[in-house]
Coordinates of C-alpha atoms in Angstrom, one line a residue:
Chain A
M197 CA 68.7 141.9 69.0
K198 CA 70.6 142.9 72.1
A199 CA 72.5 140.2 74.0
T200 CA 71.3 139.6 77.6
G201 CA 73.6 140.0 80.5
A202 CA 73.9 136.2 80.9
E203 CA 74.7 135.8 77.2
R204 CA 77.3 138.5 77.4
R205 CA 79.0 136.9 80.4
R206 CA 78.9 133.5 78.6
A207 CA 80.6 135.1 75.5
Q208 CA 83.3 136.7 77.7
A209 CA 83.9 133.3 79.4
R210 CA 84.3 131.7 76.0
V211 CA 86.8 134.4 74.9
I212 CA 88.9 133.9 78.0
L213 CA 88.8 130.1 77.4
A214 CA 89.6 130.2 73.7
G215 CA 92.1 133.0 74.1
P216 CA 94.6 133.0 77.0
L217 CA 93.7 129.7 78.5
V218 CA 94.0 127.7 75.3
L219 CA 97.3 129.4 74.6
L220 CA 98.5 128.5 78.1
A221 CA 97.3 124.9 77.6
S222 CA 99.2 124.6 74.3
F223 CA 102.4 125.8 76.0
A224 CA 101.8 123.6 79.1
S225 CA 101.2 120.6 76.7
L226 CA 104.9 121.0 75.7
A227 CA 105.7 119.5 79.2
G228 CA 103.2 116.8 78.8
V229 CA 104.4 115.7 75.3
F230 CA 108.0 115.9 76.5
V231 CA 107.3 113.6 79.5
F232 CA 105.0 111.1 77.7
T233 CA 106.8 110.7 74.3
P234 CA 109.2 107.8 74.1
P235 CA 112.7 109.0 73.1
G236 CA 112.9 106.4 70.3
V237 CA 116.1 104.7 69.0
A238 CA 117.8 108.0 68.2
G239 CA 116.8 109.4 71.7
V240 CA 115.4 112.7 70.4
N241 CA 111.7 112.2 69.7
H242 CA 110.7 113.6 73.2
L243 CA 113.0 116.6 72.5
V244 CA 111.5 117.5 69.1
M245 CA 107.9 116.4 69.1
P246 CA 106.6 118.9 71.8
M247 CA 107.7 121.9 69.6
L248 CA 106.4 120.3 66.4
L249 CA 103.0 119.5 67.9
Q250 CA 102.4 122.7 69.9
P251 CA 100.8 124.7 66.9
I252 CA 98.6 121.7 66.1
I253 CA 97.5 121.3 69.7
W254 CA 96.7 125.1 69.9
A255 CA 94.6 124.9 66.8
A256 CA 92.7 121.9 67.9
L257 CA 92.0 123.3 71.4
F258 CA 91.1 126.8 70.0
F259 CA 88.4 125.4 67.7
Y260 CA 87.2 122.9 70.3
A261 CA 86.9 125.8 72.8
S262 CA 85.1 128.0 70.3
L263 CA 82.6 125.4 69.1
D264 CA 81.7 123.2 72.1
E265 CA 78.2 124.3 73.2
R266 CA 78.8 122.9 76.7
L267 CA 81.2 125.6 77.9
G268 CA 81.7 124.0 81.4
R269 CA 82.9 120.8 79.7
A270 CA 85.3 122.8 77.5
Y271 CA 86.7 124.5 80.5
L272 CA 87.2 121.1 82.2
V273 CA 89.1 119.8 79.1
V274 CA 91.4 122.8 78.7
L275 CA 92.1 123.2 82.4
G276 CA 92.5 119.4 82.6
I277 CA 95.2 119.5 80.0
I278 CA 97.0 122.3 81.8
G279 CA 96.8 120.4 85.1
L280 CA 97.9 117.1 83.7
S281 CA 100.8 118.7 81.9
L282 CA 102.0 120.6 85.0
A283 CA 101.6 117.4 87.1
A284 CA 103.7 115.5 84.6
A285 CA 106.4 118.2 84.6
A286 CA 106.5 118.2 88.4
A287 CA 106.7 114.4 88.6
Y288 CA 109.5 114.4 86.0
R289 CA 111.6 116.9 87.9
Chain B
M95 CA 81.8 118.2 55.1
I96 CA 81.3 119.8 58.5
R97 CA 78.0 121.6 58.7
L98 CA 77.7 124.0 61.6
D99 CA 74.5 125.2 63.0
A100 CA 73.6 128.9 62.8
R101 CA 75.0 129.8 66.3
R102 CA 78.4 128.1 65.6
T103 CA 78.6 129.6 62.1
Q104 CA 78.1 133.0 63.7
R105 CA 80.9 132.3 66.2
M106 CA 83.2 131.2 63.3
L107 CA 82.4 134.4 61.5
L108 CA 83.4 136.4 64.6
V109 CA 86.6 134.4 64.9
H110 CA 87.4 134.9 61.2
G111 CA 86.6 138.6 61.4
W112 CA 88.0 139.6 64.7
F113 CA 91.3 137.8 64.1
A114 CA 91.5 139.8 60.9
V115 CA 90.9 143.1 62.8
A116 CA 93.5 142.2 65.5
L117 CA 96.2 140.5 63.4
G118 CA 95.1 140.6 59.8
L119 CA 97.5 143.4 58.7
L120 CA 100.5 141.9 60.4
T121 CA 99.7 138.5 59.0
Y122 CA 99.4 140.0 55.5
I123 CA 102.9 141.5 56.0
V124 CA 104.4 138.1 57.0
L125 CA 102.7 136.5 53.9
V126 CA 104.0 139.2 51.5
T127 CA 107.6 139.2 53.0
G128 CA 107.6 135.4 53.0
S129 CA 106.7 135.2 49.3
V130 CA 109.6 137.6 48.5
A131 CA 112.1 136.0 50.9
I132 CA 111.6 132.6 49.3
L133 CA 113.1 134.2 46.2
G134 CA 116.2 135.2 48.1
R135 CA 118.6 133.4 45.7
E136 CA 117.2 135.3 42.7
I137 CA 117.1 138.6 44.7
A138 CA 120.8 138.3 45.7
T139 CA 121.8 137.2 42.1
W140 CA 119.9 140.3 40.8
S141 CA 121.2 142.8 43.3
S142 CA 124.8 141.7 43.1
A143 CA 124.9 140.4 39.6
W144 CA 128.3 139.1 38.5
T145 CA 129.7 137.4 35.5
G146 CA 131.2 134.4 37.4
E147 CA 129.7 130.9 37.4
P148 CA 126.9 130.7 40.0
R149 CA 127.0 127.6 42.2
T150 CA 124.4 126.0 44.4
T151 CA 126.5 123.0 45.4
L152 CA 130.0 122.1 46.5
G153 CA 132.3 120.2 44.2
K154 CA 135.9 119.4 43.3
G155 CA 138.4 122.0 44.4
T156 CA 136.6 122.8 47.7
D157 CA 139.3 121.0 49.7
A158 CA 142.2 123.1 48.3
T159 CA 140.3 126.4 48.7
L160 CA 139.3 125.6 52.3
R161 CA 142.9 124.7 53.3
T162 CA 144.1 128.0 51.8
I163 CA 141.5 129.9 53.8
A164 CA 142.2 127.9 57.0
A165 CA 145.9 128.7 56.8
S166 CA 145.0 132.4 56.6
T167 CA 142.6 132.4 59.5
G168 CA 144.8 130.8 62.1
S169 CA 143.9 127.8 64.3
S170 CA 141.8 130.1 66.6
H171 CA 139.0 130.0 64.1
H172 CA 139.0 126.2 63.5
E173 CA 136.4 125.1 66.1
S174 CA 133.6 125.2 63.5
V175 CA 133.7 125.7 59.7
E176 CA 130.5 126.0 57.7
V177 CA 130.6 126.0 53.9
Y178 CA 127.7 126.5 51.5
A179 CA 126.5 128.4 48.4
R180 CA 125.0 131.7 49.4
A181 CA 121.9 133.1 47.8
S182 CA 124.0 135.0 45.2
G183 CA 125.6 131.9 43.8
R184 CA 129.0 132.6 45.4
L185 CA 130.4 130.0 47.8
W186 CA 130.8 131.0 51.4
A187 CA 133.0 129.6 54.2
F188 CA 132.7 130.8 57.8
F189 CA 135.5 129.9 60.1
S190 CA 134.6 130.5 63.8
G191 CA 135.1 129.8 67.4
D192 CA 138.2 130.2 69.6
G193 CA 136.6 129.1 72.8
T194 CA 136.1 132.5 74.3
Q195 CA 134.1 134.1 71.4
P196 CA 132.4 131.2 69.6
D197 CA 130.4 133.5 67.3
Q198 CA 133.4 135.6 66.2
G199 CA 134.8 134.5 62.9
V200 CA 136.1 135.0 59.4
G201 CA 133.7 134.8 56.4
V202 CA 135.0 134.3 52.9
H203 CA 133.3 134.5 49.6
F204 CA 134.9 132.4 46.9
D205 CA 134.0 131.2 43.4
A206 CA 134.0 127.8 41.8
D207 CA 137.7 128.1 40.8
G208 CA 138.7 128.9 44.4
T209 CA 139.3 132.6 43.8
I210 CA 138.7 134.6 47.0
L211 CA 136.1 137.3 46.2
A212 CA 135.6 139.0 49.5
R213 CA 136.7 138.5 53.1
H214 CA 134.9 139.7 56.2
E215 CA 135.6 139.5 59.9
G216 CA 133.1 139.8 62.7
T217 CA 130.2 137.9 64.4
K218 CA 127.7 136.0 62.4
V219 CA 125.0 138.5 63.3
A220 CA 127.2 141.5 62.1
L221 CA 128.0 139.7 58.9
R222 CA 124.3 139.2 58.1
Y223 CA 124.1 142.8 56.8
G224 CA 127.7 143.8 56.5
D225 CA 128.0 141.3 53.6
E226 CA 127.2 143.5 50.6
I227 CA 126.6 140.6 48.2
N228 CA 123.7 139.1 50.1
A229 CA 122.5 142.0 52.1
L230 CA 119.3 142.7 50.2
A231 CA 118.1 139.1 50.3
T232 CA 119.1 138.9 53.9
F233 CA 117.1 142.0 54.7
F234 CA 113.9 140.5 53.2
K235 CA 114.6 137.2 55.0
Y236 CA 114.8 138.7 58.4
L237 CA 111.9 141.0 57.7
H238 CA 109.8 137.8 57.2
I239 CA 111.4 135.9 60.1
R240 CA 111.2 138.6 62.8
L241 CA 110.0 141.9 61.2
H242 CA 113.4 143.3 62.2
A243 CA 112.2 143.5 65.8
P244 CA 114.8 142.5 68.4
D245 CA 115.1 138.9 69.6
P246 CA 113.1 137.3 71.1
W247 CA 110.2 139.6 70.3
G248 CA 110.4 139.4 66.5
K249 CA 110.2 135.7 66.3
A250 CA 107.6 135.5 69.0
I251 CA 105.4 137.9 67.0
T252 CA 105.8 136.0 63.7
G253 CA 105.2 132.7 65.5
T254 CA 102.0 134.1 67.0
L255 CA 101.0 135.3 63.5
G256 CA 101.4 131.8 62.3
L257 CA 98.8 130.7 64.9
A258 CA 96.5 133.5 63.7
L259 CA 96.9 132.4 60.1
A260 CA 95.9 128.9 61.2
A261 CA 92.8 130.4 62.8
F262 CA 91.9 132.3 59.6
A263 CA 92.3 129.1 57.5
I264 CA 90.4 126.7 59.8
S265 CA 87.6 129.2 60.5
G266 CA 87.4 129.9 56.7
F267 CA 87.1 126.2 56.1
L268 CA 84.4 125.7 58.7
L269 CA 82.4 128.6 57.2
H270 CA 82.0 126.8 53.9
R271 CA 78.6 125.3 53.5
D272 CA 80.0 123.1 50.7
Y273 CA 83.8 123.2 50.4
L274 CA 84.0 121.2 47.1
R275 CA 81.4 123.4 45.4
D276 CA 83.0 126.6 46.7
L277 CA 86.2 125.6 44.9
F278 CA 84.6 126.3 41.6
V279 CA 81.6 128.5 41.8
I280 CA 81.6 132.2 40.8
R281 CA 78.2 132.9 39.6
R282 CA 77.2 136.4 40.8
R283 CA 76.8 139.1 38.3
D284 CA 76.6 141.8 41.0
A285 CA 80.1 143.2 41.5
K286 CA 79.9 143.2 45.3
L287 CA 78.7 139.6 45.6
R288 CA 81.2 138.6 42.9
A289 CA 84.1 140.1 45.0
R290 CA 83.0 138.0 48.0
E291 CA 82.9 134.9 45.9
L292 CA 86.3 135.6 44.5
H293 CA 87.6 135.8 48.1
T294 CA 85.8 132.5 48.9
V295 CA 87.0 130.7 45.8
A296 CA 90.7 131.9 46.1
G297 CA 90.6 131.2 49.8
S298 CA 89.3 127.6 49.2
W299 CA 92.0 126.8 46.8
L300 CA 94.7 128.3 49.0
L301 CA 93.4 126.9 52.3
P302 CA 95.8 123.8 52.4
F303 CA 98.8 126.0 51.6
A304 CA 97.8 128.6 54.2
L305 CA 97.3 126.0 56.9
M306 CA 100.6 124.3 56.1
S307 CA 102.5 127.6 56.1
A308 CA 100.8 128.7 59.3
L309 CA 101.5 125.6 61.4
T310 CA 105.1 125.1 60.2
G311 CA 105.8 128.9 60.5
A312 CA 104.3 129.0 64.0
Y313 CA 106.7 126.1 65.0
M314 CA 109.7 128.0 63.6
G315 CA 108.8 131.3 65.1
L316 CA 107.9 130.1 68.6
Y317 CA 110.9 127.7 68.8
S318 CA 113.6 129.8 70.3
P319 CA 111.6 132.4 72.2
V320 CA 108.9 130.1 73.7
T321 CA 108.8 126.4 73.1
L322 CA 112.5 125.5 73.5
P323 CA 112.8 127.4 76.8
V324 CA 109.7 125.6 78.1
V325 CA 111.0 122.2 77.3
A326 CA 114.4 123.2 78.7
A327 CA 112.7 124.3 81.9
V328 CA 111.0 121.0 82.3
G329 CA 113.8 118.6 81.3
F330 CA 117.1 120.6 81.6
E331 CA 116.6 122.9 84.6
G332 CA 116.0 125.9 82.3
E333 CA 119.3 125.6 80.4
T334 CA 119.3 125.2 76.6
A335 CA 123.0 124.0 76.4
P336 CA 122.3 120.6 77.9
Y337 CA 119.2 120.4 75.7
N338 CA 121.4 120.9 72.6
A339 CA 123.9 118.4 73.9
S340 CA 121.1 115.8 74.1
A341 CA 119.5 116.8 70.8
F342 CA 122.8 117.0 68.9
P343 CA 125.2 114.6 70.7
P344 CA 128.8 114.2 69.6
M345 CA 129.5 111.1 67.5
L346 CA 133.3 111.0 68.4
S347 CA 135.0 111.1 71.7
E348 CA 136.8 114.3 72.5
S349 CA 140.5 114.6 71.7
A350 CA 142.4 117.8 71.2
E351 CA 145.5 116.0 69.8
A352 CA 146.6 117.5 66.5
A353 CA 145.8 115.5 63.3
T354 CA 145.5 116.1 59.6
L355 CA 142.1 116.5 58.1
T356 CA 141.1 114.0 55.4
N357 CA 140.6 115.1 51.8
L358 CA 137.2 117.0 51.7
D359 CA 136.8 116.5 48.0
A360 CA 136.8 112.7 48.6
I361 CA 134.0 113.2 51.2
L362 CA 132.0 115.3 48.8
A363 CA 132.4 112.7 46.0
E364 CA 131.5 109.8 48.4
T365 CA 128.4 111.7 49.6
E366 CA 127.2 112.5 46.1
R367 CA 127.6 108.8 45.2
R368 CA 125.5 107.7 48.2
A369 CA 122.8 110.4 48.0
G370 CA 122.6 110.7 44.2
R371 CA 122.8 114.5 44.6
A372 CA 125.6 117.0 45.1
V373 CA 126.4 118.3 48.5
K374 CA 124.9 121.7 49.5
Y375 CA 126.3 122.1 53.0
L376 CA 129.5 121.1 54.6
E377 CA 130.5 121.5 58.3
I378 CA 133.8 120.7 59.8
R379 CA 134.0 120.6 63.6
H380 CA 137.4 120.6 65.3
W381 CA 139.5 121.2 62.1
G382 CA 143.1 119.9 62.7
R383 CA 142.2 117.7 65.7
A384 CA 142.0 114.0 66.2
D385 CA 138.2 114.3 66.9
A386 CA 137.5 116.2 63.7
H387 CA 134.0 115.6 62.4
V388 CA 132.7 116.3 58.9
V389 CA 129.0 116.7 58.1
A390 CA 127.9 116.7 54.5
G391 CA 124.4 117.8 53.9
V392 CA 122.3 117.0 50.8
K393 CA 119.1 119.2 50.5
Q394 CA 116.9 116.8 48.7
D395 CA 117.9 113.2 48.8
A396 CA 117.1 111.5 45.4
R397 CA 114.9 108.9 47.1
T398 CA 113.0 110.7 49.9
M399 CA 113.1 114.4 48.9
L400 CA 114.2 115.1 52.5
E401 CA 117.4 116.6 53.8
H402 CA 120.1 114.0 54.5
Y403 CA 123.2 114.5 56.5
Y404 CA 126.2 112.2 56.1
H405 CA 128.6 112.2 59.1
Y406 CA 132.3 111.3 58.7
A407 CA 135.3 111.0 60.9
G408 CA 137.4 113.9 59.9
V409 CA 140.8 112.1 60.2
D410 CA 140.2 108.9 58.2
G411 CA 137.1 109.8 56.3
R412 CA 135.0 106.8 57.5
L413 CA 131.2 107.2 57.4
L414 CA 129.8 107.4 60.9
Q415 CA 126.1 107.8 60.1
A416 CA 123.7 108.8 57.3
M417 CA 120.5 110.3 58.6
V418 CA 117.5 112.4 57.8
G419 CA 117.5 115.8 59.5
G420 CA 120.0 117.1 62.0
F421 CA 118.7 115.7 65.4
G422 CA 120.3 112.9 67.3
T423 CA 122.8 110.3 66.0
A424 CA 120.4 108.4 63.8
S425 CA 117.2 109.0 61.8
S426 CA 114.1 109.4 64.0
A427 CA 110.4 110.2 63.6
G428 CA 110.9 113.6 65.3
G429 CA 113.9 114.5 63.1
T430 CA 112.1 113.4 59.9
L431 CA 109.0 115.4 60.8
E432 CA 111.1 118.4 61.7
N433 CA 112.8 118.1 58.3
L434 CA 109.5 117.8 56.6
Y435 CA 108.3 121.0 58.2
G436 CA 111.3 122.8 56.8
M437 CA 110.9 121.4 53.3
L438 CA 107.3 122.3 53.2
H439 CA 107.6 125.7 54.7
F440 CA 110.5 126.8 52.4
G441 CA 109.1 125.0 49.3
E442 CA 112.4 123.3 48.8
F443 CA 111.3 119.8 47.8
A444 CA 111.5 120.3 44.0
E445 CA 114.3 122.9 43.5
E446 CA 113.2 126.0 41.7
A447 CA 109.8 124.8 40.6
S448 CA 108.5 124.4 44.1
R449 CA 110.0 127.6 45.3
Y450 CA 108.4 129.6 42.5
L451 CA 105.1 127.9 43.1
W452 CA 105.3 128.6 46.8
A453 CA 106.0 132.3 46.1
L454 CA 102.9 132.5 43.9
L455 CA 100.7 130.7 46.5
G456 CA 102.1 133.0 49.2
I457 CA 101.1 136.1 47.1
G458 CA 97.7 134.4 46.5
T459 CA 97.2 133.9 50.2
A460 CA 98.1 137.5 50.9
Y461 CA 95.5 138.6 48.3
V462 CA 92.9 136.5 50.1
S463 CA 93.7 138.1 53.4
L464 CA 93.7 141.6 51.9
T465 CA 90.3 141.1 50.1
G466 CA 88.9 139.6 53.3
M467 CA 90.0 142.6 55.3
R468 CA 88.4 144.9 52.8
L469 CA 85.2 143.0 52.8
W470 CA 85.0 143.0 56.6
T471 CA 85.8 146.6 57.0
R472 CA 83.4 147.6 54.3
R473 CA 80.5 145.8 56.0
R474 CA 81.4 147.4 59.3
L475 CA 81.9 150.8 57.8
A476 CA 78.3 150.7 56.6
Q477 CA 77.2 150.4 60.3
N478 CA 79.7 152.7 62.0
R479 CA 82.0 155.4 60.6
N480 CA 84.7 154.7 63.2
W481 CA 85.8 151.7 61.1
R482 CA 87.1 154.1 58.4
H483 CA 90.5 154.1 60.2
L484 CA 90.9 150.4 59.9
H485 CA 89.8 150.5 56.3
A486 CA 92.4 153.2 55.6
A487 CA 95.0 151.2 57.4
T488 CA 94.1 148.2 55.3
D489 CA 94.8 150.2 52.1
W490 CA 97.9 151.6 53.7
I491 CA 99.5 148.3 54.5
G492 CA 97.8 146.3 51.7
Y493 CA 99.1 148.6 48.9
G494 CA 101.7 150.6 50.8
F495 CA 103.8 147.8 52.2
P496 CA 104.5 146.2 48.8
L497 CA 105.5 149.7 47.6
A498 CA 107.8 150.1 50.7
M499 CA 109.3 146.7 49.9
A500 CA 110.0 147.7 46.3
A501 CA 111.7 150.8 47.7
V502 CA 114.2 148.8 49.9
P503 CA 116.5 148.1 46.9
I504 CA 116.7 151.9 46.3
G505 CA 118.2 152.2 49.8
H506 CA 120.5 149.3 49.1
F507 CA 121.8 150.6 45.8
A508 CA 122.1 154.2 47.2
A509 CA 124.1 152.9 50.2
R510 CA 126.3 150.8 48.0
A511 CA 127.1 153.7 45.7
L512 CA 127.7 156.1 48.5
G513 CA 129.6 153.7 50.8
Q514 CA 127.0 154.0 53.5
P515 CA 125.8 151.2 56.0
L516 CA 123.5 149.0 54.0
Y517 CA 121.1 147.9 56.7
A518 CA 120.4 151.4 58.0
W519 CA 119.7 152.6 54.5
M520 CA 117.4 149.7 53.6
L521 CA 115.4 150.0 56.8
G522 CA 115.3 153.8 56.2
A523 CA 113.9 153.3 52.7
L524 CA 111.3 150.9 54.0
L525 CA 110.0 153.1 56.8
A526 CA 110.2 156.3 54.9
T527 CA 108.1 154.9 52.0
L528 CA 105.6 153.4 54.5
A529 CA 105.2 156.8 56.1
F530 CA 104.7 158.4 52.6
A531 CA 102.1 155.8 51.8
A532 CA 100.0 156.7 54.9
A533 CA 99.0 160.1 53.4
P534 CA 97.1 158.8 50.4
A535 CA 95.7 156.0 52.5
W536 CA 93.9 158.4 54.8
R537 CA 93.3 161.3 52.5
A538 CA 92.9 160.2 48.9
P539 CA 89.4 159.0 47.7
D540 CA 91.0 155.8 46.6
A541 CA 94.6 155.2 47.8
R542 CA 95.1 152.1 45.7
R543 CA 95.4 154.1 42.5
T544 CA 98.2 156.3 43.9
L545 CA 100.0 153.5 45.7
L546 CA 99.9 151.1 42.7
A547 CA 101.2 153.8 40.4
A548 CA 104.0 154.7 42.8
T549 CA 105.0 151.0 43.0
G550 CA 105.0 150.9 39.2
V551 CA 107.4 153.9 39.0
V552 CA 109.7 152.4 41.6
L553 CA 109.9 149.1 39.6
L554 CA 110.7 151.0 36.4
V555 CA 113.6 152.8 38.1
L556 CA 115.2 149.8 39.9
P557 CA 117.0 148.2 36.9
L558 CA 118.6 151.5 36.1
L559 CA 119.6 152.0 39.7
R560 CA 121.1 148.5 39.9
W561 CA 123.3 149.2 36.9
T562 CA 124.3 152.8 37.8
S563 CA 125.2 151.9 41.4
G564 CA 127.9 149.4 40.3
G565 CA 125.9 146.4 39.1
A566 CA 126.9 144.4 36.0
S567 CA 125.4 145.7 32.7
W568 CA 123.1 143.6 30.5
A569 CA 125.8 143.5 27.9
A570 CA 128.4 142.1 30.3
L571 CA 126.0 139.6 31.8
A572 CA 124.8 138.5 28.4
S573 CA 128.3 138.0 27.1
A574 CA 129.0 135.7 30.1
E575 CA 125.7 133.9 29.6
R576 CA 124.3 135.0 32.9
Y577 CA 120.6 135.8 32.3
V578 CA 119.0 135.8 35.8
A579 CA 119.6 139.6 36.5
P580 CA 118.5 140.8 33.0
V581 CA 115.4 138.6 33.2
I582 CA 114.5 140.0 36.6
D583 CA 115.2 143.5 35.3
G584 CA 112.8 142.7 32.4
V585 CA 110.1 141.4 34.7
M586 CA 110.4 144.5 36.8
L587 CA 110.0 146.8 33.8
L588 CA 107.0 144.9 32.5
S589 CA 105.4 144.8 36.0
G590 CA 106.1 148.5 36.4
L591 CA 104.4 149.3 33.1
A592 CA 101.5 147.0 34.0
L593 CA 101.0 148.6 37.4
L594 CA 101.0 152.1 35.8
R595 CA 98.2 150.9 33.5
M596 CA 96.4 148.7 36.0
P597 CA 94.9 151.2 38.5
R598 CA 91.8 152.0 36.4
R599 CA 91.1 148.3 35.8
I600 CA 91.8 147.1 39.3
V601 CA 89.7 149.8 40.8
A602 CA 86.8 148.7 38.6
L603 CA 87.4 145.1 39.5
T604 CA 87.7 145.5 43.2
A605 CA 85.2 148.4 43.6
A606 CA 83.0 145.9 45.3
C607 CA 85.5 145.7 48.2
S608 CA 85.4 149.5 48.7
P609 CA 83.5 151.0 51.6
P610 CA 80.0 152.1 50.7
D611 CA 81.4 155.6 50.5
R612 CA 84.5 156.6 52.3
A613 CA 84.0 160.1 51.1
V614 CA 80.7 160.6 52.8
G615 CA 81.1 162.8 55.8
D616 CA 84.6 163.9 55.1
G617 CA 83.7 166.7 52.8
S618 CA 84.5 164.8 49.6
A619 CA 81.1 163.3 48.8
G620 CA 80.7 162.2 45.2
R621 CA 84.4 161.5 44.7
R622 CA 84.0 157.8 45.1
T623 CA 85.8 155.8 42.5

């Protein structure tokens, strides 16, 4: 069965979300985790945790973006993470 | 158990398959090279077999040897001194840093008695491959870490492949209708269905290992090219030096005043008493100064199985701090988790047993990725002939890359015998063999038979090449009770014979993974094996 034009566009939108946008969100989340993680008694947790969590955040967002039937909501979540992280980075500096 | 509806299952199938098409072969290479690189100690011991006593830890006599070396290097190389047992079982000290060229240094191999075995001068990077004793193991290590591509691209690629492997593993898990049942069930009599079930069962068992390797590997690969620069950009105006100053702050206030270094043997003994394990790594910062700082590292602390570092004041030998991992001035959640990533990725939590297990699991995961690629391309090939190129490429890399890796020691031993640059010859052997393997992959009715037989021949030749290019003989090694190299020689000979005998069997076993008929349309119909 051939995909309709609307279905094709929806599939392309999902590929863009789960591909480049999720990768971007996982890198942007480095800033968010850096700003929001307490340094701890050794003063290093905020320096280490962003890098350690990035692959896990990417995996979680990738499968969320791939599986959520409500594509608009998935866009909102991923773009929200990017926006929140960038805002946190800007406020920190 | 997560049950996906038909639409989501279809989407996961696309994720699983298209990731394989785009990145499956490179992921397979990283898995195979990782499984070999984890055996670096054995590879170095084999390729540069000697009759001396192999060491993996530092003990009594280290102090006297280091003072002798320190006197010969001059104070310009006393900024940083690193001491540890190299993969070959020889001890290694690298004296470096004169302020203007911090990476320039003097590297010295020495044995348990303090006898100097070899001395090299140059940068750390140059000594990676210029050091003949560990060159082969180092070649495989950096083939895994960055595919010998220049920084930062090599690590960025392998880090991205870590993410791809995570996508394979998670999508594979989500595709199971019943994960627990799929751990055990192989019930099909039909060869094609049976091959699919073998892929599913092996993939199910290896899924936790694949996911762990993927996430920890992605962290390590992306650290220096991507994630560290991003964090440095946010918190340190784009500079990594102040990041490092915060992550690894000095424990002693700076003082360039001259002072005598405390006895290092006493520090090694004190650390062994505290940790319950011998020291594997020693670092001396500011040798001969009042702010000298000694770090003694223990790979697996007896209580926690994690890496512990013991920090001492270099002048009076007092303990400054004992901590897990290398970050900060005290143990932390971040430092502990980072340490755990390393232990898990390198399989170093239970000495040799865990490393050997990890190597086997890595090979198993590579097998799953190869069979998956063959299943995928076979199904596509039935619909469209254009997929034959990807199918041929799968055979080329799947069976040709292990052959090319087996050929790397030929380049190493030939360069050693002829006095040629080791790295260039090893890389040449790898690439030339890979180019050779392309011909049967695209032309032969079944390339696997040719490539497996060729790998068998190479493995049969390697022990002889090792010996004739200047390696220790079995008799000399046996009389010194050094059995690692002869055992590896024996394993290679047996594996070589097995591979020469295997092609008929493996072709029969994996026929189900073959394309419906690669030969159809290329003038060789009926030659299907």
